[in-house]
PDB file of C-alpha atoms in Angstrom:
ATOM      1  CA  UNK A1018    -107.066 -19.686  -9.071  1.00 51.00           C
ATOM      2  CA  UNK A1019    -106.801 -19.732  -5.360  1.00 51.00           C
ATOM      3  CA  UNK A1020    -109.105 -20.978  -3.568  1.00 53.00           C
ATOM      4  CA  UNK A1021    -110.610 -18.707  -0.457  1.00 53.00           C
ATOM      5  CA  UNK A1022    -108.307 -20.213   2.100  1.00 54.00           C
ATOM      6  CA  UNK A1023    -105.232 -19.620   0.335  1.00 53.00           C
ATOM      7  CA  UNK A1024    -103.250 -16.293   0.340  1.00 52.00           C
ATOM      8  CA  UNK A1025     -99.957 -15.167  -1.439  1.00 52.00           C
ATOM      9  CA  UNK A1026     -97.930 -13.224   1.139  1.00 51.00           C
ATOM     10  CA  UNK A1027     -94.636 -11.852  -0.313  1.00 52.00           C
ATOM     11  CA  UNK A1028     -93.980 -14.362  -3.004  1.00 54.00           C
ATOM     12  CA  UNK A1029     -95.151 -17.636  -0.795  1.00 51.00           C
ATOM     13  CA  UNK A1030     -98.003 -19.440  -0.556  1.00 57.00           C
ATOM     14  CA  UNK A1031     -99.386 -20.252   2.290  1.00 54.00           C
ATOM     15  CA  UNK A1032    -102.501 -22.852   2.989  1.00 56.00           C
ATOM     16  CA  UNK A1033    -104.563 -24.322   5.995  1.00 60.00           C
ATOM     17  CA  UNK A1034    -102.366 -27.500   7.884  1.00 58.00           C
ATOM     18  CA  UNK A1035    -103.663 -30.369   6.896  1.00 57.00           C
ATOM     19  CA  UNK A1036    -106.522 -32.262   8.808  1.00 56.00           C
ATOM     20  CA  UNK A1037    -104.686 -34.319  11.820  1.00 54.00           C
ATOM     21  CA  UNK A1038    -102.111 -32.161  12.418  1.00 54.00           C
ATOM     22  CA  UNK A1039    -102.208 -29.987  15.785  1.00 59.00           C
ATOM     23  CA  UNK A1040    -100.514 -26.285  15.398  1.00 67.00           C
ATOM     24  CA  UNK A1041     -98.666 -24.805  17.875  1.00 68.00           C
ATOM     25  CA  UNK A1042     -99.866 -21.888  20.130  1.00 75.00           C
ATOM     26  CA  UNK A1043     -97.801 -18.386  20.022  1.00 75.00           C
ATOM     27  CA  UNK A1044     -96.643 -18.853  23.357  1.00 74.00           C
ATOM     28  CA  UNK A1045     -95.543 -22.736  22.601  1.00 75.00           C
ATOM     29  CA  UNK A1046     -93.392 -22.019  19.257  1.00 73.00           C
ATOM     30  CA  UNK A1047     -91.691 -19.134  21.860  1.00 75.00           C
ATOM     31  CA  UNK A1048     -90.791 -21.773  24.629  1.00 72.00           C
ATOM     32  CA  UNK A1049     -89.712 -24.065  22.154  1.00 67.00           C
ATOM     33  CA  UNK A1050     -87.431 -21.315  20.796  1.00 68.00           C
ATOM     34  CA  UNK A1051     -86.106 -20.600  23.731  1.00 65.00           C
ATOM     35  CA  UNK A1052     -84.719 -24.152  24.518  1.00 64.00           C
ATOM     36  CA  UNK A1053     -83.565 -24.803  21.120  1.00 60.00           C
ATOM     37  CA  UNK A1054     -81.168 -22.431  20.824  1.00 55.00           C
ATOM     38  CA  UNK A1055     -80.235 -22.724  24.914  1.00 54.00           C
ATOM     39  CA  UNK A1056     -79.620 -26.347  24.092  1.00 54.00           C
ATOM     40  CA  UNK A1057     -77.911 -25.232  21.098  1.00 55.00           C
ATOM     41  CA  UNK A1058     -75.583 -22.469  21.875  1.00 57.00           C
ATOM     42  CA  UNK A1059     -74.374 -22.903  25.779  1.00 57.00           C
ATOM     43  CA  UNK A1060     -72.904 -19.401  26.782  1.00 58.00           C
ATOM     44  CA  UNK A1061     -76.404 -17.917  26.570  1.00 56.00           C
ATOM     45  CA  UNK A1062     -77.726 -19.779  30.346  1.00 55.00           C
ATOM     46  CA  UNK A1063     -73.733 -18.540  31.174  1.00 58.00           C
ATOM     47  CA  UNK A1064     -73.400 -15.063  30.087  1.00 57.00           C
ATOM     48  CA  UNK A1065     -71.297 -12.794  28.559  1.00 61.00           C
ATOM     49  CA  UNK A1066     -67.701 -14.516  27.612  1.00 62.00           C
ATOM     50  CA  UNK A1067     -64.880 -12.589  29.043  1.00 60.00           C
ATOM     51  CA  UNK A1068     -66.658 -11.036  31.645  1.00 61.00           C
ATOM     52  CA  UNK A1069     -65.137  -8.447  34.538  1.00 68.00           C
ATOM     53  CA  UNK A1070     -61.779  -9.773  35.239  1.00 74.00           C
ATOM     54  CA  UNK A1071     -60.415  -8.964  38.971  1.00 78.00           C
ATOM     55  CA  UNK A1072     -58.462  -5.936  38.984  1.00 83.00           C
ATOM     56  CA  UNK A1073     -55.136  -6.423  40.663  1.00 84.00           C
ATOM     57  CA  UNK A1074     -52.990  -3.153  41.709  1.00 87.00           C
ATOM     58  CA  UNK A1075     -49.099  -3.997  39.365  1.00 85.00           C
ATOM     59  CA  UNK A1076     -47.787  -2.427  42.189  1.00 87.00           C
ATOM     60  CA  UNK A1077     -48.618  -4.766  44.447  1.00 88.00           C
ATOM     61  CA  UNK A1078     -46.394  -6.697  42.877  1.00 89.00           C
ATOM     62  CA  UNK A1079     -43.302  -4.574  43.127  1.00 91.00           C
ATOM     63  CA  UNK A1080     -40.600  -3.997  45.091  1.00 91.00           C
ATOM     64  CA  UNK A1081     -38.524  -0.677  46.256  1.00 92.00           C
ATOM     65  CA  UNK A1082     -34.558  -0.984  45.898  1.00 93.00           C
ATOM     66  CA  UNK A1083     -32.309   1.923  46.677  1.00 93.00           C
ATOM     67  CA  UNK A1084     -29.701   3.574  44.027  1.00 94.00           C
ATOM     68  CA  UNK A1085     -26.525   3.984  45.754  1.00 93.00           C
ATOM     69  CA  UNK A1086     -24.070   6.305  43.658  1.00 93.00           C
ATOM     70  CA  UNK A1087     -20.134   5.818  43.383  1.00 92.00           C
ATOM     71  CA  UNK A1088     -17.882   7.641  46.457  1.00 91.00           C
ATOM     72  CA  UNK A1089     -16.707   9.949  44.280  1.00 90.00           C
ATOM     73  CA  UNK A1090     -19.936  12.052  44.661  1.00 92.00           C
ATOM     74  CA  UNK A1091     -20.816  13.643  47.974  1.00 91.00           C
ATOM     75  CA  UNK A1092     -25.055  12.112  48.160  1.00 90.00           C
ATOM     76  CA  UNK A1093     -24.860   8.711  48.168  1.00 90.00           C
ATOM     77  CA  UNK A1094     -28.446   8.017  48.204  1.00 92.00           C
ATOM     78  CA  UNK A1095     -29.537   9.152  44.485  1.00 90.00           C
ATOM     79  CA  UNK A1096     -33.318   7.667  45.207  1.00 92.00           C
ATOM     80  CA  UNK A1097     -35.391   4.709  44.546  1.00 93.00           C
ATOM     81  CA  UNK A1098     -36.418   2.123  41.501  1.00 93.00           C
ATOM     82  CA  UNK A1099     -39.345  -0.092  41.191  1.00 92.00           C
ATOM     83  CA  UNK A1100     -38.788  -3.525  39.616  1.00 92.00           C
ATOM     84  CA  UNK A1101     -41.252  -6.907  39.721  1.00 90.00           C
ATOM     85  CA  UNK A1102     -40.853  -9.420  42.741  1.00 89.00           C
ATOM     86  CA  UNK A1103     -38.803 -12.702  41.597  1.00 88.00           C
ATOM     87  CA  UNK A1104     -41.429 -14.950  39.674  1.00 86.00           C
ATOM     88  CA  UNK A1105     -40.215 -18.266  38.379  1.00 86.00           C
ATOM     89  CA  UNK A1106     -37.071 -17.986  36.344  1.00 88.00           C
ATOM     90  CA  UNK A1107     -37.630 -14.227  36.318  1.00 87.00           C
ATOM     91  CA  UNK A1108     -35.397 -13.124  38.990  1.00 89.00           C
ATOM     92  CA  UNK A1109     -35.685  -9.633  40.420  1.00 88.00           C
ATOM     93  CA  UNK A1110     -31.571  -8.637  40.162  1.00 88.00           C
ATOM     94  CA  UNK A1111     -31.449  -9.559  36.881  1.00 90.00           C
ATOM     95  CA  UNK A1112     -34.491  -6.929  35.991  1.00 89.00           C
ATOM     96  CA  UNK A1113     -31.999  -3.919  37.718  1.00 90.00           C
ATOM     97  CA  UNK A1114     -28.890  -5.306  36.194  1.00 91.00           C
ATOM     98  CA  UNK A1115     -27.935  -2.611  33.350  1.00 92.00           C
ATOM     99  CA  UNK A1116     -30.716  -0.149  34.272  1.00 93.00           C
ATOM    100  CA  UNK A1117     -29.178   3.647  33.567  1.00 95.00           C
ATOM    101  CA  UNK A1118     -30.067   6.730  35.666  1.00 95.00           C
ATOM    102  CA  UNK A1119     -29.749   9.975  34.636  1.00 95.00           C
ATOM    103  CA  UNK A1120     -29.042  12.646  37.856  1.00 94.00           C
ATOM    104  CA  UNK A1121     -28.766  16.119  37.951  1.00 93.00           C
ATOM    105  CA  UNK A1122     -24.817  16.773  39.236  1.00 93.00           C
ATOM    106  CA  UNK A1123     -26.158  19.698  41.849  1.00 92.00           C
ATOM    107  CA  UNK A1124     -28.318  16.554  43.371  1.00 92.00           C
ATOM    108  CA  UNK A1125     -25.478  14.281  43.537  1.00 92.00           C
ATOM    109  CA  UNK A1126     -23.424  17.508  45.229  1.00 89.00           C
ATOM    110  CA  UNK A1127     -25.611  17.775  47.812  1.00 84.00           C
ATOM    111  CA  UNK A1128     -27.336  20.939  46.355  1.00 80.00           C
ATOM    112  CA  UNK A1129     -24.606  22.792  44.765  1.00 81.00           C
ATOM    113  CA  UNK A1130     -26.756  25.113  41.887  1.00 86.00           C
ATOM    114  CA  UNK A1131     -23.575  26.120  40.332  1.00 86.00           C
ATOM    115  CA  UNK A1132     -23.461  22.102  38.996  1.00 88.00           C
ATOM    116  CA  UNK A1133     -27.068  21.883  37.872  1.00 92.00           C
ATOM    117  CA  UNK A1134     -25.928  21.975  34.242  1.00 93.00           C
ATOM    118  CA  UNK A1135     -24.392  18.630  34.188  1.00 94.00           C
ATOM    119  CA  UNK A1136     -26.179  15.487  34.096  1.00 95.00           C
ATOM    120  CA  UNK A1137     -24.831  11.717  34.825  1.00 95.00           C
ATOM    121  CA  UNK A1138     -25.419   8.550  34.094  1.00 95.00           C
ATOM    122  CA  UNK A1139     -25.063   6.201  36.139  1.00 95.00           C
ATOM    123  CA  UNK A1140     -25.578   2.339  35.530  1.00 95.00           C
ATOM    124  CA  UNK A1141     -26.582  -0.778  37.872  1.00 94.00           C
ATOM    125  CA  UNK A1142     -23.830  -3.036  38.278  1.00 92.00           C
ATOM    126  CA  UNK A1143     -24.721  -5.374  41.159  1.00 92.00           C
ATOM    127  CA  UNK A1144     -27.615  -5.727  43.321  1.00 92.00           C
ATOM    128  CA  UNK A1145     -26.983  -6.071  47.115  1.00 91.00           C
ATOM    129  CA  UNK A1146     -29.475  -6.796  49.324  1.00 89.00           C
ATOM    130  CA  UNK A1147     -32.148  -4.122  48.910  1.00 90.00           C
ATOM    131  CA  UNK A1148     -29.720  -1.898  47.395  1.00 92.00           C
ATOM    132  CA  UNK A1149     -28.523  -1.097  43.698  1.00 93.00           C
ATOM    133  CA  UNK A1150     -24.479  -0.591  42.955  1.00 93.00           C
ATOM    134  CA  UNK A1151     -24.134   2.026  40.483  1.00 93.00           C
ATOM    135  CA  UNK A1152     -21.256   3.012  38.286  1.00 94.00           C
ATOM    136  CA  UNK A1153     -20.392   5.856  35.997  1.00 94.00           C
ATOM    137  CA  UNK A1154     -21.994   5.855  32.972  1.00 94.00           C
ATOM    138  CA  UNK A1155     -21.444   9.127  30.739  1.00 94.00           C
ATOM    139  CA  UNK A1156     -22.203  12.926  31.260  1.00 94.00           C
ATOM    140  CA  UNK A1157     -23.946  15.270  29.459  1.00 95.00           C
ATOM    141  CA  UNK A1158     -24.863  19.274  29.256  1.00 94.00           C
ATOM    142  CA  UNK A1159     -28.568  20.362  29.556  1.00 94.00           C
ATOM    143  CA  UNK A1160     -29.850  22.234  26.184  1.00 94.00           C
ATOM    144  CA  UNK A1161     -30.177  24.804  28.210  1.00 94.00           C
ATOM    145  CA  UNK A1162     -26.731  25.881  29.223  1.00 93.00           C
ATOM    146  CA  UNK A1163     -25.339  24.555  25.725  1.00 94.00           C
ATOM    147  CA  UNK A1164     -27.778  27.283  24.194  1.00 94.00           C
ATOM    148  CA  UNK A1165     -26.435  29.844  26.418  1.00 94.00           C
ATOM    149  CA  UNK A1166     -22.889  29.536  25.297  1.00 93.00           C
ATOM    150  CA  UNK A1167     -23.349  30.237  21.683  1.00 93.00           C
ATOM    151  CA  UNK A1168     -23.252  33.718  20.940  1.00 93.00           C
ATOM    152  CA  UNK A1169     -22.645  36.390  18.056  1.00 93.00           C
ATOM    153  CA  UNK A1170     -18.744  37.628  17.096  1.00 93.00           C
ATOM    154  CA  UNK A1171     -16.861  34.220  18.488  1.00 94.00           C
ATOM    155  CA  UNK A1172     -15.773  31.861  17.057  1.00 94.00           C
ATOM    156  CA  UNK A1173     -17.212  28.190  18.363  1.00 95.00           C
ATOM    157  CA  UNK A1174     -14.193  25.566  18.375  1.00 95.00           C
ATOM    158  CA  UNK A1175     -15.094  21.348  19.035  1.00 95.00           C
ATOM    159  CA  UNK A1176     -13.026  18.775  19.237  1.00 95.00           C
ATOM    160  CA  UNK A1177     -13.709  14.886  20.086  1.00 96.00           C
ATOM    161  CA  UNK A1178     -11.372  12.092  21.019  1.00 95.00           C
ATOM    162  CA  UNK A1179     -11.530   8.442  22.026  1.00 96.00           C
ATOM    163  CA  UNK A1180      -9.488   7.616  24.940  1.00 95.00           C
ATOM    164  CA  UNK A1181      -8.695   4.407  26.843  1.00 94.00           C
ATOM    165  CA  UNK A1182      -8.676   4.512  30.901  1.00 93.00           C
ATOM    166  CA  UNK A1183      -5.817   2.298  32.611  1.00 92.00           C
ATOM    167  CA  UNK A1184      -8.710   0.163  33.845  1.00 90.00           C
ATOM    168  CA  UNK A1185     -10.036  -0.915  30.234  1.00 90.00           C
ATOM    169  CA  UNK A1186     -12.632   1.428  29.784  1.00 94.00           C
ATOM    170  CA  UNK A1187     -12.967   2.981  26.420  1.00 95.00           C
ATOM    171  CA  UNK A1188     -14.250   6.862  26.367  1.00 94.00           C
ATOM    172  CA  UNK A1189     -15.276   8.997  23.554  1.00 96.00           C
ATOM    173  CA  UNK A1190     -14.627  12.982  25.275  1.00 95.00           C
ATOM    174  CA  UNK A1191     -16.433  15.923  23.655  1.00 96.00           C
ATOM    175  CA  UNK A1192     -14.667  19.029  24.373  1.00 95.00           C
ATOM    176  CA  UNK A1193     -16.224  22.724  23.509  1.00 95.00           C
ATOM    177  CA  UNK A1194     -14.470  26.153  23.493  1.00 95.00           C
ATOM    178  CA  UNK A1195     -15.512  29.963  22.286  1.00 95.00           C
ATOM    179  CA  UNK A1196     -12.911  32.664  21.322  1.00 94.00           C
ATOM    180  CA  UNK A1197     -12.906  35.682  23.453  1.00 93.00           C
ATOM    181  CA  UNK A1198     -11.585  39.271  23.095  1.00 92.00           C
ATOM    182  CA  UNK A1199      -8.113  40.166  24.091  1.00 90.00           C
ATOM    183  CA  UNK A1200      -7.979  42.613  26.841  1.00 88.00           C
ATOM    184  CA  UNK A1201      -7.745  46.249  25.399  1.00 88.00           C
ATOM    185  CA  UNK A1202      -9.217  45.463  22.511  1.00 88.00           C
ATOM    186  CA  UNK A1203     -11.595  47.992  20.137  1.00 92.00           C
ATOM    187  CA  UNK A1204     -12.628  45.802  17.501  1.00 92.00           C
ATOM    188  CA  UNK A1205     -15.799  44.001  18.192  1.00 91.00           C
ATOM    189  CA  UNK A1206     -15.841  40.715  16.500  1.00 93.00           C
ATOM    190  CA  UNK A1207     -13.021  37.718  18.369  1.00 92.00           C
ATOM    191  CA  UNK A1208     -12.990  35.541  15.323  1.00 94.00           C
ATOM    192  CA  UNK A1209     -10.055  32.725  14.984  1.00 94.00           C
ATOM    193  CA  UNK A1210      -8.400  32.087  11.519  1.00 93.00           C
ATOM    194  CA  UNK A1211      -9.114  28.317  10.374  1.00 94.00           C
ATOM    195  CA  UNK A1212      -5.232  27.433  11.042  1.00 95.00           C
ATOM    196  CA  UNK A1213      -5.593  28.649  14.520  1.00 94.00           C
ATOM    197  CA  UNK A1214      -9.131  26.956  15.016  1.00 95.00           C
ATOM    198  CA  UNK A1215      -6.643  23.428  14.020  1.00 95.00           C
ATOM    199  CA  UNK A1216      -4.133  24.393  16.178  1.00 95.00           C
ATOM    200  CA  UNK A1217      -6.390  24.620  19.409  1.00 95.00           C
ATOM    201  CA  UNK A1218      -8.632  21.668  18.660  1.00 95.00           C
ATOM    202  CA  UNK A1219      -5.402  19.536  18.418  1.00 95.00           C
ATOM    203  CA  UNK A1220      -4.462  20.680  21.618  1.00 94.00           C
ATOM    204  CA  UNK A1221      -7.471  19.755  22.677  1.00 94.00           C
ATOM    205  CA  UNK A1222      -7.310  16.192  21.863  1.00 95.00           C
ATOM    206  CA  UNK A1223      -3.903  16.160  23.380  1.00 95.00           C
ATOM    207  CA  UNK A1224      -4.520  17.739  26.748  1.00 94.00           C
ATOM    208  CA  UNK A1225      -7.265  14.663  26.737  1.00 94.00           C
ATOM    209  CA  UNK A1226      -5.597  12.137  25.691  1.00 95.00           C
ATOM    210  CA  UNK A1227      -2.975  12.496  27.855  1.00 94.00           C
ATOM    211  CA  UNK A1228      -5.870  13.113  31.162  1.00 92.00           C
ATOM    212  CA  UNK A1229      -8.085  10.456  30.737  1.00 92.00           C
ATOM    213  CA  UNK A1230      -5.219   7.410  29.613  1.00 92.00           C
ATOM    214  CA  UNK A1231      -3.042   8.570  32.676  1.00 91.00           C
ATOM    215  CA  UNK A1232      -5.667   7.510  35.329  1.00 91.00           C
ATOM    216  CA  UNK A1233      -8.940   5.024  35.828  1.00 91.00           C
ATOM    217  CA  UNK A1234     -12.321   5.727  35.732  1.00 92.00           C
ATOM    218  CA  UNK A1235     -12.549   7.117  39.149  1.00 91.00           C
ATOM    219  CA  UNK A1236      -9.892   9.579  39.174  1.00 92.00           C
ATOM    220  CA  UNK A1237     -11.553  10.730  35.291  1.00 92.00           C
ATOM    221  CA  UNK A1238     -14.654  11.575  37.016  1.00 93.00           C
ATOM    222  CA  UNK A1239     -13.277  13.381  40.071  1.00 92.00           C
ATOM    223  CA  UNK A1240     -11.546  15.699  37.387  1.00 92.00           C
ATOM    224  CA  UNK A1241     -14.993  15.985  35.280  1.00 92.00           C
ATOM    225  CA  UNK A1242     -16.533  17.662  38.082  1.00 91.00           C
ATOM    226  CA  UNK A1243     -14.459  20.260  39.251  1.00 90.00           C
ATOM    227  CA  UNK A1244     -13.604  21.102  35.276  1.00 90.00           C
ATOM    228  CA  UNK A1245      -9.989  21.309  35.621  1.00 92.00           C
ATOM    229  CA  UNK A1246      -9.635  19.146  32.464  1.00 93.00           C
ATOM    230  CA  UNK A1247     -11.230  22.351  30.457  1.00 92.00           C
ATOM    231  CA  UNK A1248      -8.967  24.915  32.733  1.00 93.00           C
ATOM    232  CA  UNK A1249      -6.338  23.197  31.025  1.00 93.00           C
ATOM    233  CA  UNK A1250      -6.815  23.527  27.697  1.00 94.00           C
ATOM    234  CA  UNK A1251      -7.977  27.018  28.422  1.00 93.00           C
ATOM    235  CA  UNK A1252      -4.236  27.847  29.737  1.00 92.00           C
ATOM    236  CA  UNK A1253      -2.615  25.739  27.352  1.00 93.00           C
ATOM    237  CA  UNK A1254      -3.918  27.504  23.970  1.00 92.00           C
ATOM    238  CA  UNK A1255      -3.774  31.346  25.498  1.00 91.00           C
ATOM    239  CA  UNK A1256      -0.581  31.622  23.184  1.00 92.00           C
ATOM    240  CA  UNK A1257      -2.732  30.737  20.139  1.00 93.00           C
ATOM    241  CA  UNK A1258      -5.587  32.443  21.238  1.00 94.00           C
ATOM    242  CA  UNK A1259      -7.556  33.653  23.706  1.00 93.00           C
ATOM    243  CA  UNK A1260     -10.444  31.273  24.950  1.00 93.00           C
ATOM    244  CA  UNK A1261     -13.368  31.191  27.065  1.00 93.00           C
ATOM    245  CA  UNK A1262     -16.172  28.676  28.544  1.00 93.00           C
ATOM    246  CA  UNK A1263     -13.905  25.724  27.670  1.00 94.00           C
ATOM    247  CA  UNK A1264     -15.471  22.705  29.046  1.00 94.00           C
ATOM    248  CA  UNK A1265     -15.850  18.898  28.452  1.00 94.00           C
ATOM    249  CA  UNK A1266     -19.312  18.704  27.454  1.00 94.00           C
ATOM    250  CA  UNK A1267     -20.447  15.365  26.910  1.00 95.00           C
ATOM    251  CA  UNK A1268     -18.424  11.970  27.536  1.00 95.00           C
ATOM    252  CA  UNK A1269     -19.790   8.605  26.043  1.00 95.00           C
ATOM    253  CA  UNK A1270     -18.610   5.178  27.122  1.00 94.00           C
ATOM    254  CA  UNK A1271     -18.347   2.521  24.007  1.00 95.00           C
ATOM    255  CA  UNK A1272     -16.883  -0.489  25.705  1.00 94.00           C
ATOM    256  CA  UNK A1273     -17.020  -1.342  29.391  1.00 93.00           C
ATOM    257  CA  UNK A1274     -14.604  -3.867  30.731  1.00 92.00           C
ATOM    258  CA  UNK A1275     -15.762  -7.557  31.992  1.00 92.00           C
ATOM    259  CA  UNK A1276     -17.561  -6.979  35.180  1.00 89.00           C
ATOM    260  CA  UNK A1277     -15.063  -7.303  38.453  1.00 88.00           C
ATOM    261  CA  UNK A1278     -17.326  -6.774  41.818  1.00 89.00           C
ATOM    262  CA  UNK A1279     -13.892  -6.000  43.492  1.00 89.00           C
ATOM    263  CA  UNK A1280     -13.237  -3.180  41.461  1.00 88.00           C
ATOM    264  CA  UNK A1281     -17.233  -1.852  42.013  1.00 90.00           C
ATOM    265  CA  UNK A1282     -16.603  -2.038  45.859  1.00 90.00           C
ATOM    266  CA  UNK A1283     -13.402  -0.330  45.273  1.00 88.00           C
ATOM    267  CA  UNK A1284     -15.536   2.447  43.569  1.00 87.00           C
ATOM    268  CA  UNK A1285     -18.195   2.541  46.124  1.00 87.00           C
ATOM    269  CA  UNK A1286     -15.173   2.822  49.181  1.00 79.00           C
ATOM    270  CA  UNK A1287     -17.258   1.915  52.414  1.00 66.00           C
ATOM    271  CA  UNK A1288     -19.939   0.521  51.512  1.00 58.00           C
ATOM    272  CA  UNK A1289     -22.046  -1.611  54.003  1.00 59.00           C
ATOM    273  CA  UNK A1290     -25.279  -3.374  53.790  1.00 56.00           C
ATOM    274  CA  UNK A1291     -27.768  -2.225  56.297  1.00 52.00           C
ATOM    275  CA  UNK A1292     -27.857  -5.070  58.579  1.00 49.00           C
ATOM    276  CA  UNK A1293     -29.964  -3.280  61.708  1.00 51.00           C
ATOM    277  CA  UNK A1294     -28.474  -2.221  64.892  1.00 56.00           C
ATOM    278  CA  UNK A1295     -27.557  -4.392  67.760  1.00 60.00           C
ATOM    279  CA  UNK A1296     -29.929  -4.380  70.332  1.00 63.00           C
ATOM    280  CA  UNK A1297     -28.897  -6.026  74.092  1.00 65.00           C
ATOM    281  CA  UNK A1298     -31.182  -8.278  75.346  1.00 61.00           C
ATOM    282  CA  UNK A1299     -32.203  -7.911  79.358  1.00 63.00           C
ATOM    283  CA  UNK A1300     -30.736  -9.889  82.029  1.00 61.00           C
ATOM    284  CA  UNK A1301     -33.655 -11.930  82.914  1.00 62.00           C
ATOM    285  CA  UNK A1302     -33.915 -13.591  79.219  1.00 60.00           C
ATOM    286  CA  UNK A1303     -30.445 -14.814  79.423  1.00 50.00           C
ATOM    287  CA  UNK A1304     -31.243 -16.345  82.761  1.00 57.00           C
ATOM    288  CA  UNK A1305     -33.952 -17.584  81.656  1.00 59.00           C
ATOM    289  CA  UNK A1306     -32.138 -19.353  78.729  1.00 59.00           C
ATOM    290  CA  UNK A1307     -29.241 -21.182  81.034  1.00 56.00           C
ATOM    291  CA  UNK A1308     -32.181 -22.441  82.935  1.00 56.00           C
ATOM    292  CA  UNK A1309     -33.718 -23.949  79.763  1.00 52.00           C
ATOM    293  CA  UNK A1310     -30.212 -25.157  78.808  1.00 53.00           C
ATOM    294  CA  UNK A1311     -29.669 -26.962  82.021  1.00 51.00           C
ATOM    295  CA  UNK A1312     -33.236 -28.905  81.965  1.00 43.00           C
ATOM    296  CA  UNK A1313     -32.308 -29.596  78.945  1.00 46.00           C
ATOM    297  CA  UNK A1314     -29.496 -31.732  79.870  1.00 42.00           C
ATOM    298  CA  UNK A1315     -30.997 -33.417  82.967  1.00 46.00           C
ATOM    299  CA  UNK A1316     -33.860 -34.504  81.056  1.00 45.00           C
ATOM    300  CA  UNK A1317     -30.777 -36.240  78.512  1.00 50.00           C
TER     301      UNK A1317
END
């Protein structure tokens, strides 16, 4: 049996406090709870952890550098590139070296739209001042140009070869060509036999090896631009089967020699760092400078 002053609440038996024990008011209990919580957890008084951080613009810590193309191309100033400023052991020039830039040949040749289907890759070799000196690092065709060449009723012939230039660059060159109809041909198709395809492929390899191994990289790049190798292949294979649209479609550099600053400067020819223009000083300033020098001598 329970007394009148006792009641059951959710399984617990509660009683009135014993005589002599003071009870706290609701307000006092709440105050005590808050002060205890603040005392135990110091972050409550400080606010949320990881508050608003200062937003810093990442571009404020970066510098712009000019990209310089080799003298083989008409346009020397290709564009600009970003890099984080030198901070501690992280040097800006080291972050720029060996960056590869892909540029359209039309832009490098001063806006010649006939060359727009070629993509030239240039690699950053050295940094001088605010200029990044680059060298040739590969070539490729745009996808739309390759798709436009492939058609029905003709044979596609491809060949690739690894060659070494006189300045110890190892390249892999890819050649592509298509058969064409002979003059006064009535037949709609112009398919080459497998034996003729093998002969043409052998001829392609021979010409590519002869052209690349007899010159350095700079001269070889100057042959790629007007497509002189493709024209020579077309001429040499005309006795086997007439060809059309013969191109060196891709060039990859497999191995490059050890970096040589002298050779890089040869590639860039008349490169000079922009140091500003010389300004003549007024005659009054020169006269004042000589007077101060004389005064110093007298004092000494």
